[in-house]
Amino acid sequence: MMRRVLYALTPIVALAVWLYGPRVLATLAVSLVTGFLVEYRFEKIKGGKVSEAVFVTGTLFALSMPPAVPLWIVAIGIAFAVFMAKEVYGGFGRNVFNPAIAGRLFVYIAFAGTLGTKFFQPGGFGSAAGSLFGRPDAVSAVTPLAMMRGGVDVPMLGLLLGNRAGSIGESSVVLIAAAAIYLVATKTAQWRLILSTLLGGAAMAAALFFAGFAKALPPESLLAGSFLFVAVFMATDPVSAPKKPAAQWAYGLSIGAVIIVIRTFSLFPEGTSFALLLGNTFASLYDRIAADAARKKAARSTATAQVSAAPTPEAPTRPDSAADKEAAK
């Protein structure tokens, strides 16, 4: 399963290298190697083995970083992700929070001033491919989310093809959508989680737009930033997401809605990290509520079936004549 996620991420990584240059590979290498070493160290103490999931975590974390992120921040962030959001809980399969998004939120809070200046506009397909460090003359480009908050129209073609400033993995909506189709078709990702996240975000974006609070149209809100990337690759994490179908709908709807609320009203232009971690927090509660509701429904159905199957007692007939009355006596 984890290998299929890596397969789905490969075209996104390739396009990121094409847009931002070979420095993407350096970011990815630091994230993968550091994450592997941290997990290896703690699994060795416990007598366990390193799981393939650490490579998915390392790739997702690297793709969630700005193109010009300092490599030492990458190392700190992925170490935090693997240790504090995974190994502390017992390792793979026991973590409450998605490790990649936890590491991302940690570095964006701890190093907000530094990371905020590490975005740059790709200069067209392949124009950055010859530079190890990308295009330093274009650092501090305005991201689509910042443009939306300022009421500036965002070019939809740039959002679709990835030729716009943003995190490494936000590159192409087309490739992320293709990855979603592949993951759902191979039963690697649960379609309810993706669809419910999109519906929750679209509904909240429409409500806030028509209420006059948001300046961006719902399609722009869903395509800008890391919304789609998080909905496809992180909200579908089988460990930290709910297991019951009804719980998955509630989980995705709440994540999508909270993302838009944070983007609209908070100081943070991107709300995906906060929203997903809040969703992770309530995932087990959603499952418990869904399981309790299913048990109550099953109990009611069983009781109804038993009542329907019970024999109906025959009512005594009323004697009509004196002879019948005598016979009845």
mmCIF file of C-alpha atoms in Angstrom:
data_model
loop_
_atom_site.group_PDB
_atom_site.id
_atom_site.type_symbol
_atom_site.label_atom_id
_atom_site.label_comp_id
_atom_site.label_asym_id
_atom_site.label_seq_id
_atom_site.Cartn_x
_atom_site.Cartn_y
_atom_site.Cartn_z
ATOM 1 C CA MET A 1 0.000 0.000 0.000
ATOM 2 C CA MET A 2 2.729 2.479 0.945
ATOM 3 C CA ARG A 3 4.591 1.780 -2.277
ATOM 4 C CA ARG A 4 1.524 2.731 -4.286
ATOM 5 C CA VAL A 5 1.462 6.089 -2.502
ATOM 6 C CA LEU A 6 5.093 6.602 -3.518
ATOM 7 C CA TYR A 7 4.227 5.667 -7.097
ATOM 8 C CA ALA A 8 1.464 8.280 -7.079
ATOM 9 C CA LEU A 9 3.869 10.912 -5.736
ATOM 10 C CA THR A 10 6.577 10.251 -8.338
ATOM 11 C CA PRO A 11 5.098 12.398 -11.164
ATOM 12 C CA ILE A 12 4.555 15.252 -8.691
ATOM 13 C CA VAL A 13 8.195 15.068 -7.611
ATOM 14 C CA ALA A 14 9.337 14.986 -11.240
ATOM 15 C CA LEU A 15 7.315 18.088 -12.109
ATOM 16 C CA ALA A 16 8.604 19.867 -9.002
ATOM 17 C CA VAL A 17 12.189 19.230 -10.120
ATOM 18 C CA TRP A 18 11.281 20.523 -13.575
ATOM 19 C CA LEU A 19 9.775 23.688 -12.110
ATOM 20 C CA TYR A 20 12.027 24.441 -9.138
ATOM 21 C CA GLY A 21 15.296 22.756 -10.033
ATOM 22 C CA PRO A 22 17.451 19.965 -8.562
ATOM 23 C CA ARG A 23 17.284 21.536 -5.108
ATOM 24 C CA VAL A 24 13.987 19.689 -4.751
ATOM 25 C CA LEU A 25 15.996 16.457 -4.846
ATOM 26 C CA ALA A 26 18.291 17.761 -2.095
ATOM 27 C CA THR A 27 15.274 18.606 0.067
ATOM 28 C CA LEU A 28 13.794 15.177 -0.587
ATOM 29 C CA ALA A 29 17.069 13.387 0.159
ATOM 30 C CA VAL A 30 17.575 15.170 3.492
ATOM 31 C CA SER A 31 14.001 14.410 4.510
ATOM 32 C CA LEU A 32 14.172 10.722 3.564
ATOM 33 C CA VAL A 33 17.592 10.045 5.081
ATOM 34 C CA THR A 34 16.909 11.899 8.333
ATOM 35 C CA GLY A 35 13.490 10.315 8.753
ATOM 36 C CA PHE A 36 14.904 6.839 8.121
ATOM 37 C CA LEU A 37 17.764 7.303 10.602
ATOM 38 C CA VAL A 38 15.466 8.598 13.355
ATOM 39 C CA GLU A 39 13.040 5.708 12.948
ATOM 40 C CA TYR A 40 15.854 3.161 12.654
ATOM 41 C CA ARG A 41 17.393 4.390 15.899
ATOM 42 C CA PHE A 42 14.222 4.082 17.933
ATOM 43 C CA GLU A 43 12.990 0.879 16.304
ATOM 44 C CA LYS A 44 16.364 -0.714 17.040
ATOM 45 C CA ILE A 45 15.918 0.098 20.729
ATOM 46 C CA LYS A 46 12.491 -1.576 20.698
ATOM 47 C CA GLY A 47 13.625 -4.477 18.546
ATOM 48 C CA GLY A 48 11.364 -3.475 15.684
ATOM 49 C CA LYS A 49 11.889 -2.784 11.996
ATOM 50 C CA VAL A 50 11.708 0.367 9.913
ATOM 51 C CA SER A 51 8.437 0.506 7.974
ATOM 52 C CA GLU A 52 7.964 1.684 4.406
ATOM 53 C CA ALA A 53 5.655 4.350 5.802
ATOM 54 C CA VAL A 54 8.647 6.457 6.869
ATOM 55 C CA PHE A 55 9.497 7.021 3.203
ATOM 56 C CA VAL A 56 5.951 8.189 2.532
ATOM 57 C CA THR A 57 6.195 10.526 5.524
ATOM 58 C CA GLY A 58 9.548 11.860 4.349
ATOM 59 C CA THR A 59 8.293 12.460 0.819
ATOM 60 C CA LEU A 60 5.086 14.170 1.928
ATOM 61 C CA PHE A 61 6.969 16.366 4.373
ATOM 62 C CA ALA A 62 9.501 17.427 1.734
ATOM 63 C CA LEU A 63 6.746 18.230 -0.761
ATOM 64 C CA SER A 64 4.985 20.398 1.828
ATOM 65 C CA MET A 65 8.011 22.691 2.187
ATOM 66 C CA PRO A 66 8.772 25.918 0.263
ATOM 67 C CA PRO A 67 11.128 25.400 -2.706
ATOM 68 C CA ALA A 68 13.991 27.343 -1.088
ATOM 69 C CA VAL A 69 13.602 25.914 2.421
ATOM 70 C CA PRO A 70 16.920 25.660 4.330
ATOM 71 C CA LEU A 71 17.966 22.030 4.520
ATOM 72 C CA TRP A 72 18.615 22.215 8.266
ATOM 73 C CA ILE A 73 14.946 23.106 8.784
ATOM 74 C CA VAL A 74 14.007 20.056 6.710
ATOM 75 C CA ALA A 75 16.127 17.846 8.974
ATOM 76 C CA ILE A 76 14.627 19.298 12.164
ATOM 77 C CA GLY A 77 11.081 19.056 10.855
ATOM 78 C CA ILE A 78 11.208 15.446 9.703
ATOM 79 C CA ALA A 79 12.994 14.393 12.910
ATOM 80 C CA PHE A 80 10.176 15.972 14.911
ATOM 81 C CA ALA A 81 7.587 14.311 12.667
ATOM 82 C CA VAL A 82 8.976 10.798 13.030
ATOM 83 C CA PHE A 83 9.862 10.993 16.720
ATOM 84 C CA MET A 84 7.167 13.166 18.318
ATOM 85 C CA ALA A 85 4.240 12.233 16.067
ATOM 86 C CA LYS A 86 5.036 8.558 15.503
ATOM 87 C CA GLU A 87 7.639 6.822 17.667
ATOM 88 C CA VAL A 88 6.379 8.395 20.894
ATOM 89 C CA TYR A 89 3.039 6.662 20.287
ATOM 90 C CA GLY A 90 4.641 3.281 19.656
ATOM 91 C CA GLY A 91 5.573 3.437 15.986
ATOM 92 C CA PHE A 92 3.724 2.727 12.767
ATOM 93 C CA GLY A 93 0.041 1.953 13.165
ATOM 94 C CA ARG A 94 -0.239 3.503 16.627
ATOM 95 C CA ASN A 95 0.203 7.200 15.901
ATOM 96 C CA VAL A 96 -2.763 9.486 16.523
ATOM 97 C CA PHE A 97 -1.608 12.305 14.253
ATOM 98 C CA ASN A 98 -0.366 12.310 10.684
ATOM 99 C CA PRO A 99 3.428 12.629 11.127
ATOM 100 C CA ALA A 100 4.106 14.638 7.964
ATOM 101 C CA ILE A 101 1.516 17.301 8.753
ATOM 102 C CA ALA A 102 2.648 17.467 12.396
ATOM 103 C CA GLY A 103 6.219 18.113 11.292
ATOM 104 C CA ARG A 104 5.068 20.704 8.799
ATOM 105 C CA LEU A 105 3.062 22.604 11.390
ATOM 106 C CA PHE A 106 5.984 22.498 13.832
ATOM 107 C CA VAL A 107 8.474 24.115 11.454
ATOM 108 C CA TYR A 108 5.957 26.649 10.140
ATOM 109 C CA ILE A 109 5.346 27.851 13.701
ATOM 110 C CA ALA A 110 8.949 27.592 14.919
ATOM 111 C CA PHE A 111 10.522 29.132 11.811
ATOM 112 C CA ALA A 112 7.661 31.197 10.424
ATOM 113 C CA GLY A 113 9.809 34.213 9.596
ATOM 114 C CA THR A 114 12.337 32.155 7.669
ATOM 115 C CA LEU A 115 9.938 29.944 5.734
ATOM 116 C CA GLY A 116 7.700 32.834 4.743
ATOM 117 C CA THR A 117 10.451 34.203 2.494
ATOM 118 C CA LYS A 118 11.369 30.910 0.810
ATOM 119 C CA PHE A 119 8.679 30.791 -1.862
ATOM 120 C CA PHE A 120 9.490 31.746 -5.426
ATOM 121 C CA GLN A 121 7.724 31.792 -8.744
ATOM 122 C CA PRO A 122 8.893 29.044 -11.119
ATOM 123 C CA GLY A 123 10.069 30.679 -14.304
ATOM 124 C CA GLY A 124 8.260 28.364 -16.668
ATOM 125 C CA PHE A 125 8.587 24.666 -17.355
ATOM 126 C CA GLY A 126 12.197 23.604 -17.036
ATOM 127 C CA SER A 127 13.663 27.070 -16.602
ATOM 128 C CA ALA A 128 14.949 26.274 -13.089
ATOM 129 C CA ALA A 129 16.236 22.818 -13.936
ATOM 130 C CA GLY A 130 19.822 23.982 -14.381
ATOM 131 C CA SER A 131 20.231 25.523 -10.939
ATOM 132 C CA LEU A 132 20.867 23.549 -7.776
ATOM 133 C CA PHE A 133 19.399 26.304 -5.632
ATOM 134 C CA GLY A 134 16.544 27.388 -7.895
ATOM 135 C CA ARG A 135 16.112 31.071 -8.717
ATOM 136 C CA PRO A 136 17.368 33.256 -5.852
ATOM 137 C CA ASP A 137 16.330 36.412 -7.700
ATOM 138 C CA ALA A 138 12.693 35.325 -7.423
ATOM 139 C CA VAL A 139 12.568 34.552 -3.696
ATOM 140 C CA SER A 140 9.620 35.919 -1.688
ATOM 141 C CA ALA A 141 7.104 35.565 -4.502
ATOM 142 C CA VAL A 142 3.451 36.085 -3.609
ATOM 143 C CA THR A 143 1.577 32.799 -3.285
ATOM 144 C CA PRO A 144 -1.956 32.293 -4.648
ATOM 145 C CA LEU A 145 -3.352 32.221 -1.093
ATOM 146 C CA ALA A 146 -1.854 35.633 -0.351
ATOM 147 C CA MET A 147 -3.293 36.932 -3.620
ATOM 148 C CA MET A 148 -6.738 35.591 -2.733
ATOM 149 C CA ARG A 149 -6.707 37.246 0.701
ATOM 150 C CA GLY A 150 -5.882 40.525 -1.001
ATOM 151 C CA GLY A 151 -8.764 40.180 -3.426
ATOM 152 C CA VAL A 152 -6.482 39.627 -6.430
ATOM 153 C CA ASP A 153 -7.661 37.211 -9.111
ATOM 154 C CA VAL A 154 -5.639 33.999 -9.259
ATOM 155 C CA PRO A 155 -4.815 32.640 -12.756
ATOM 156 C CA MET A 156 -6.621 29.304 -12.972
ATOM 157 C CA LEU A 157 -4.237 27.937 -15.615
ATOM 158 C CA GLY A 158 -1.326 28.405 -13.237
ATOM 159 C CA LEU A 159 -3.200 26.501 -10.528
ATOM 160 C CA LEU A 160 -3.976 23.630 -12.879
ATOM 161 C CA LEU A 161 -0.512 23.256 -14.387
ATOM 162 C CA GLY A 162 1.571 24.194 -11.347
ATOM 163 C CA ASN A 163 3.344 27.213 -12.807
ATOM 164 C CA ARG A 164 2.799 29.361 -9.699
ATOM 165 C CA ALA A 165 4.442 30.047 -6.364
ATOM 166 C CA GLY A 166 3.721 27.655 -3.533
ATOM 167 C CA SER A 167 4.989 24.615 -1.687
ATOM 168 C CA ILE A 168 6.871 22.007 -3.684
ATOM 169 C CA GLY A 169 4.053 19.470 -3.784
ATOM 170 C CA GLU A 170 1.276 21.924 -4.570
ATOM 171 C CA SER A 171 2.594 22.067 -8.111
ATOM 172 C CA SER A 172 -0.022 20.661 -10.468
ATOM 173 C CA VAL A 173 -3.698 20.143 -9.705
ATOM 174 C CA VAL A 174 -3.888 17.880 -12.750
ATOM 175 C CA LEU A 175 -1.225 15.518 -11.401
ATOM 176 C CA ILE A 176 -2.725 15.498 -7.906
ATOM 177 C CA ALA A 177 -6.145 14.656 -9.368
ATOM 178 C CA ALA A 178 -4.592 11.860 -11.437
ATOM 179 C CA ALA A 179 -2.896 10.540 -8.298
ATOM 180 C CA ALA A 180 -6.245 10.571 -6.478
ATOM 181 C CA ILE A 181 -7.840 8.494 -9.237
ATOM 182 C CA TYR A 182 -4.970 5.997 -9.090
ATOM 183 C CA LEU A 183 -5.071 5.698 -5.294
ATOM 184 C CA VAL A 184 -8.837 5.202 -5.229
ATOM 185 C CA ALA A 185 -8.772 2.721 -8.131
ATOM 186 C CA THR A 186 -6.126 0.617 -6.377
ATOM 187 C CA LYS A 187 -8.043 0.838 -3.073
ATOM 188 C CA THR A 188 -5.070 2.566 -1.478
ATOM 189 C CA ALA A 189 -7.070 5.662 -0.494
ATOM 190 C CA GLN A 190 -10.686 5.818 0.680
ATOM 191 C CA TRP A 191 -12.756 7.894 -1.738
ATOM 192 C CA ARG A 192 -15.138 9.030 1.017
ATOM 193 C CA LEU A 193 -12.306 10.851 2.779
ATOM 194 C CA ILE A 194 -11.279 12.749 -0.353
ATOM 195 C CA LEU A 195 -14.797 13.602 -1.487
ATOM 196 C CA SER A 196 -16.033 14.672 1.938
ATOM 197 C CA THR A 197 -13.018 16.962 2.435
ATOM 198 C CA LEU A 198 -13.682 18.620 -0.922
ATOM 199 C CA LEU A 199 -17.401 18.960 -0.187
ATOM 200 C CA GLY A 200 -16.767 20.444 3.255
ATOM 201 C CA GLY A 201 -14.341 22.982 1.828
ATOM 202 C CA ALA A 202 -16.582 23.876 -1.111
ATOM 203 C CA ALA A 203 -19.661 24.330 1.072
ATOM 204 C CA MET A 204 -17.871 26.538 3.601
ATOM 205 C CA ALA A 205 -16.121 28.556 0.872
ATOM 206 C CA ALA A 206 -19.450 29.181 -0.861
ATOM 207 C CA ALA A 207 -21.164 30.157 2.396
ATOM 208 C CA LEU A 208 -18.425 32.629 3.369
ATOM 209 C CA PHE A 209 -18.206 34.048 -0.157
ATOM 210 C CA PHE A 210 -21.918 34.763 -0.439
ATOM 211 C CA ALA A 211 -21.948 36.093 3.138
ATOM 212 C CA GLY A 212 -19.296 38.612 2.120
ATOM 213 C CA PHE A 213 -16.496 37.292 4.347
ATOM 214 C CA ALA A 214 -14.341 35.619 1.685
ATOM 215 C CA LYS A 215 -13.057 37.169 -1.529
ATOM 216 C CA ALA A 216 -12.201 33.948 -3.352
ATOM 217 C CA LEU A 217 -14.649 31.785 -5.271
ATOM 218 C CA PRO A 218 -15.003 28.164 -4.082
ATOM 219 C CA PRO A 219 -13.010 26.696 -7.021
ATOM 220 C CA GLU A 220 -10.108 29.021 -6.250
ATOM 221 C CA SER A 221 -10.223 28.063 -2.572
ATOM 222 C CA LEU A 222 -10.022 24.354 -3.363
ATOM 223 C CA LEU A 223 -7.308 24.614 -6.006
ATOM 224 C CA ALA A 224 -5.043 27.161 -4.286
ATOM 225 C CA GLY A 225 -2.568 26.264 -1.583
ATOM 226 C CA SER A 226 -2.199 22.699 -0.344
ATOM 227 C CA PHE A 227 -5.927 21.940 0.016
ATOM 228 C CA LEU A 228 -6.075 19.312 -2.728
ATOM 229 C CA PHE A 229 -2.679 17.832 -1.840
ATOM 230 C CA VAL A 230 -3.710 17.382 1.793
ATOM 231 C CA ALA A 231 -7.140 16.000 0.855
ATOM 232 C CA VAL A 232 -5.614 13.329 -1.391
ATOM 233 C CA PHE A 233 -2.435 12.303 0.421
ATOM 234 C CA MET A 234 -2.837 13.225 4.105
ATOM 235 C CA ALA A 235 -6.526 13.137 4.995
ATOM 236 C CA THR A 236 -6.574 9.586 3.593
ATOM 237 C CA ASP A 237 -3.889 8.320 5.978
ATOM 238 C CA PRO A 238 -5.300 4.909 7.018
ATOM 239 C CA VAL A 239 -3.781 5.118 10.503
ATOM 240 C CA SER A 240 -4.950 8.546 11.680
ATOM 241 C CA ALA A 241 -8.291 8.647 9.798
ATOM 242 C CA PRO A 242 -11.557 7.048 10.988
ATOM 243 C CA LYS A 243 -12.506 3.560 9.828
ATOM 244 C CA LYS A 244 -16.329 3.700 9.844
ATOM 245 C CA PRO A 245 -17.985 5.085 6.668
ATOM 246 C CA ALA A 246 -20.216 7.543 8.544
ATOM 247 C CA ALA A 247 -17.245 8.702 10.615
ATOM 248 C CA GLN A 248 -15.212 9.247 7.450
ATOM 249 C CA TRP A 249 -17.882 11.577 6.072
ATOM 250 C CA ALA A 250 -17.924 13.615 9.287
ATOM 251 C CA TYR A 251 -14.129 13.649 9.403
ATOM 252 C CA GLY A 252 -13.652 14.924 5.858
ATOM 253 C CA LEU A 253 -16.458 17.469 6.012
ATOM 254 C CA SER A 254 -15.070 18.959 9.216
ATOM 255 C CA ILE A 255 -11.513 19.146 7.868
ATOM 256 C CA GLY A 256 -12.581 20.866 4.654
ATOM 257 C CA ALA A 257 -14.767 23.382 6.468
ATOM 258 C CA VAL A 258 -12.144 24.207 9.106
ATOM 259 C CA ILE A 259 -9.482 24.798 6.441
ATOM 260 C CA ILE A 260 -11.599 27.507 4.824
ATOM 261 C CA VAL A 261 -12.533 29.085 8.173
ATOM 262 C CA ILE A 262 -8.875 29.336 9.222
ATOM 263 C CA ARG A 263 -7.853 30.736 5.853
ATOM 264 C CA THR A 264 -10.570 33.377 6.040
ATOM 265 C CA PHE A 265 -10.389 34.572 9.637
ATOM 266 C CA SER A 266 -6.952 33.714 11.073
ATOM 267 C CA LEU A 267 -3.513 35.235 10.630
ATOM 268 C CA PHE A 268 -2.351 32.066 8.874
ATOM 269 C CA PRO A 269 -2.988 32.080 5.113
ATOM 270 C CA GLU A 270 -2.988 28.271 5.019
ATOM 271 C CA GLY A 271 -5.211 26.259 7.382
ATOM 272 C CA THR A 272 -4.637 22.701 6.207
ATOM 273 C CA SER A 273 -2.201 21.694 8.960
ATOM 274 C CA PHE A 274 -4.377 22.910 11.834
ATOM 275 C CA ALA A 275 -7.531 21.457 10.294
ATOM 276 C CA LEU A 276 -6.042 18.029 9.661
ATOM 277 C CA LEU A 277 -4.577 17.736 13.157
ATOM 278 C CA LEU A 278 -7.943 18.720 14.631
ATOM 279 C CA GLY A 279 -9.540 16.041 12.483
ATOM 280 C CA ASN A 280 -6.984 13.492 13.706
ATOM 281 C CA THR A 281 -7.836 14.453 17.288
ATOM 282 C CA PHE A 282 -11.515 13.626 16.823
ATOM 283 C CA ALA A 283 -11.096 10.635 14.490
ATOM 284 C CA SER A 284 -11.546 7.994 17.195
ATOM 285 C CA LEU A 285 -14.526 9.899 18.609
ATOM 286 C CA TYR A 286 -16.163 9.929 15.179
ATOM 287 C CA ASP A 287 -15.622 6.170 14.947
ATOM 288 C CA ARG A 288 -17.117 5.599 18.404
ATOM 289 C CA ILE A 289 -20.193 7.700 17.653
ATOM 290 C CA ALA A 290 -20.675 5.900 14.333
ATOM 291 C CA ALA A 291 -20.285 2.484 15.990
ATOM 292 C CA ASP A 292 -22.757 3.362 18.762
ATOM 293 C CA ALA A 293 -25.278 4.619 16.214
ATOM 294 C CA ALA A 294 -24.878 1.414 14.185
ATOM 295 C CA ARG A 295 -25.422 -0.759 17.281
ATOM 296 C CA LYS A 296 -28.546 1.162 18.277
ATOM 297 C CA LYS A 297 -29.911 0.879 14.761
ATOM 298 C CA ALA A 298 -29.199 -2.854 14.703
ATOM 299 C CA ALA A 299 -30.884 -3.283 18.100
ATOM 300 C CA ARG A 300 -33.992 -1.437 16.898
ATOM 301 C CA SER A 301 -34.106 -3.546 13.743
ATOM 302 C CA THR A 302 -33.798 -6.756 15.772
ATOM 303 C CA ALA A 303 -36.548 -5.683 18.167
ATOM 304 C CA THR A 304 -38.836 -4.766 15.279
ATOM 305 C CA ALA A 305 -38.194 -8.111 13.590
ATOM 306 C CA GLN A 306 -38.957 -10.022 16.802
ATOM 307 C CA VAL A 307 -42.227 -8.164 17.278
ATOM 308 C CA SER A 308 -43.226 -8.839 13.679
ATOM 309 C CA ALA A 309 -42.423 -12.548 13.992
ATOM 310 C CA ALA A 310 -44.343 -13.058 17.278
ATOM 311 C CA PRO A 311 -47.688 -14.969 16.855
ATOM 312 C CA THR A 312 -50.808 -12.844 17.268
ATOM 313 C CA PRO A 313 -53.272 -14.280 19.854
ATOM 314 C CA GLU A 314 -56.747 -15.023 18.482
ATOM 315 C CA ALA A 315 -59.570 -12.940 19.965
ATOM 316 C CA PRO A 316 -62.444 -14.964 21.501
ATOM 317 C CA THR A 317 -65.633 -15.046 19.396
ATOM 318 C CA ARG A 318 -68.787 -13.474 20.815
ATOM 319 C CA PRO A 319 -71.709 -15.916 21.199
ATOM 320 C CA ASP A 320 -74.706 -14.892 19.108
ATOM 321 C CA SER A 321 -77.483 -17.126 20.369
ATOM 322 C CA ALA A 322 -78.783 -18.575 23.609
ATOM 323 C CA ALA A 323 -77.574 -22.000 22.537
ATOM 324 C CA ASP A 324 -74.138 -20.625 21.914
ATOM 325 C CA LYS A 325 -74.185 -18.936 25.301
ATOM 326 C CA GLU A 326 -75.148 -22.262 26.929
ATOM 327 C CA ALA A 327 -72.359 -23.963 25.040
ATOM 328 C CA ALA A 328 -69.972 -21.261 26.140
ATOM 329 C CA LYS A 329 -70.938 -21.910 29.769
#
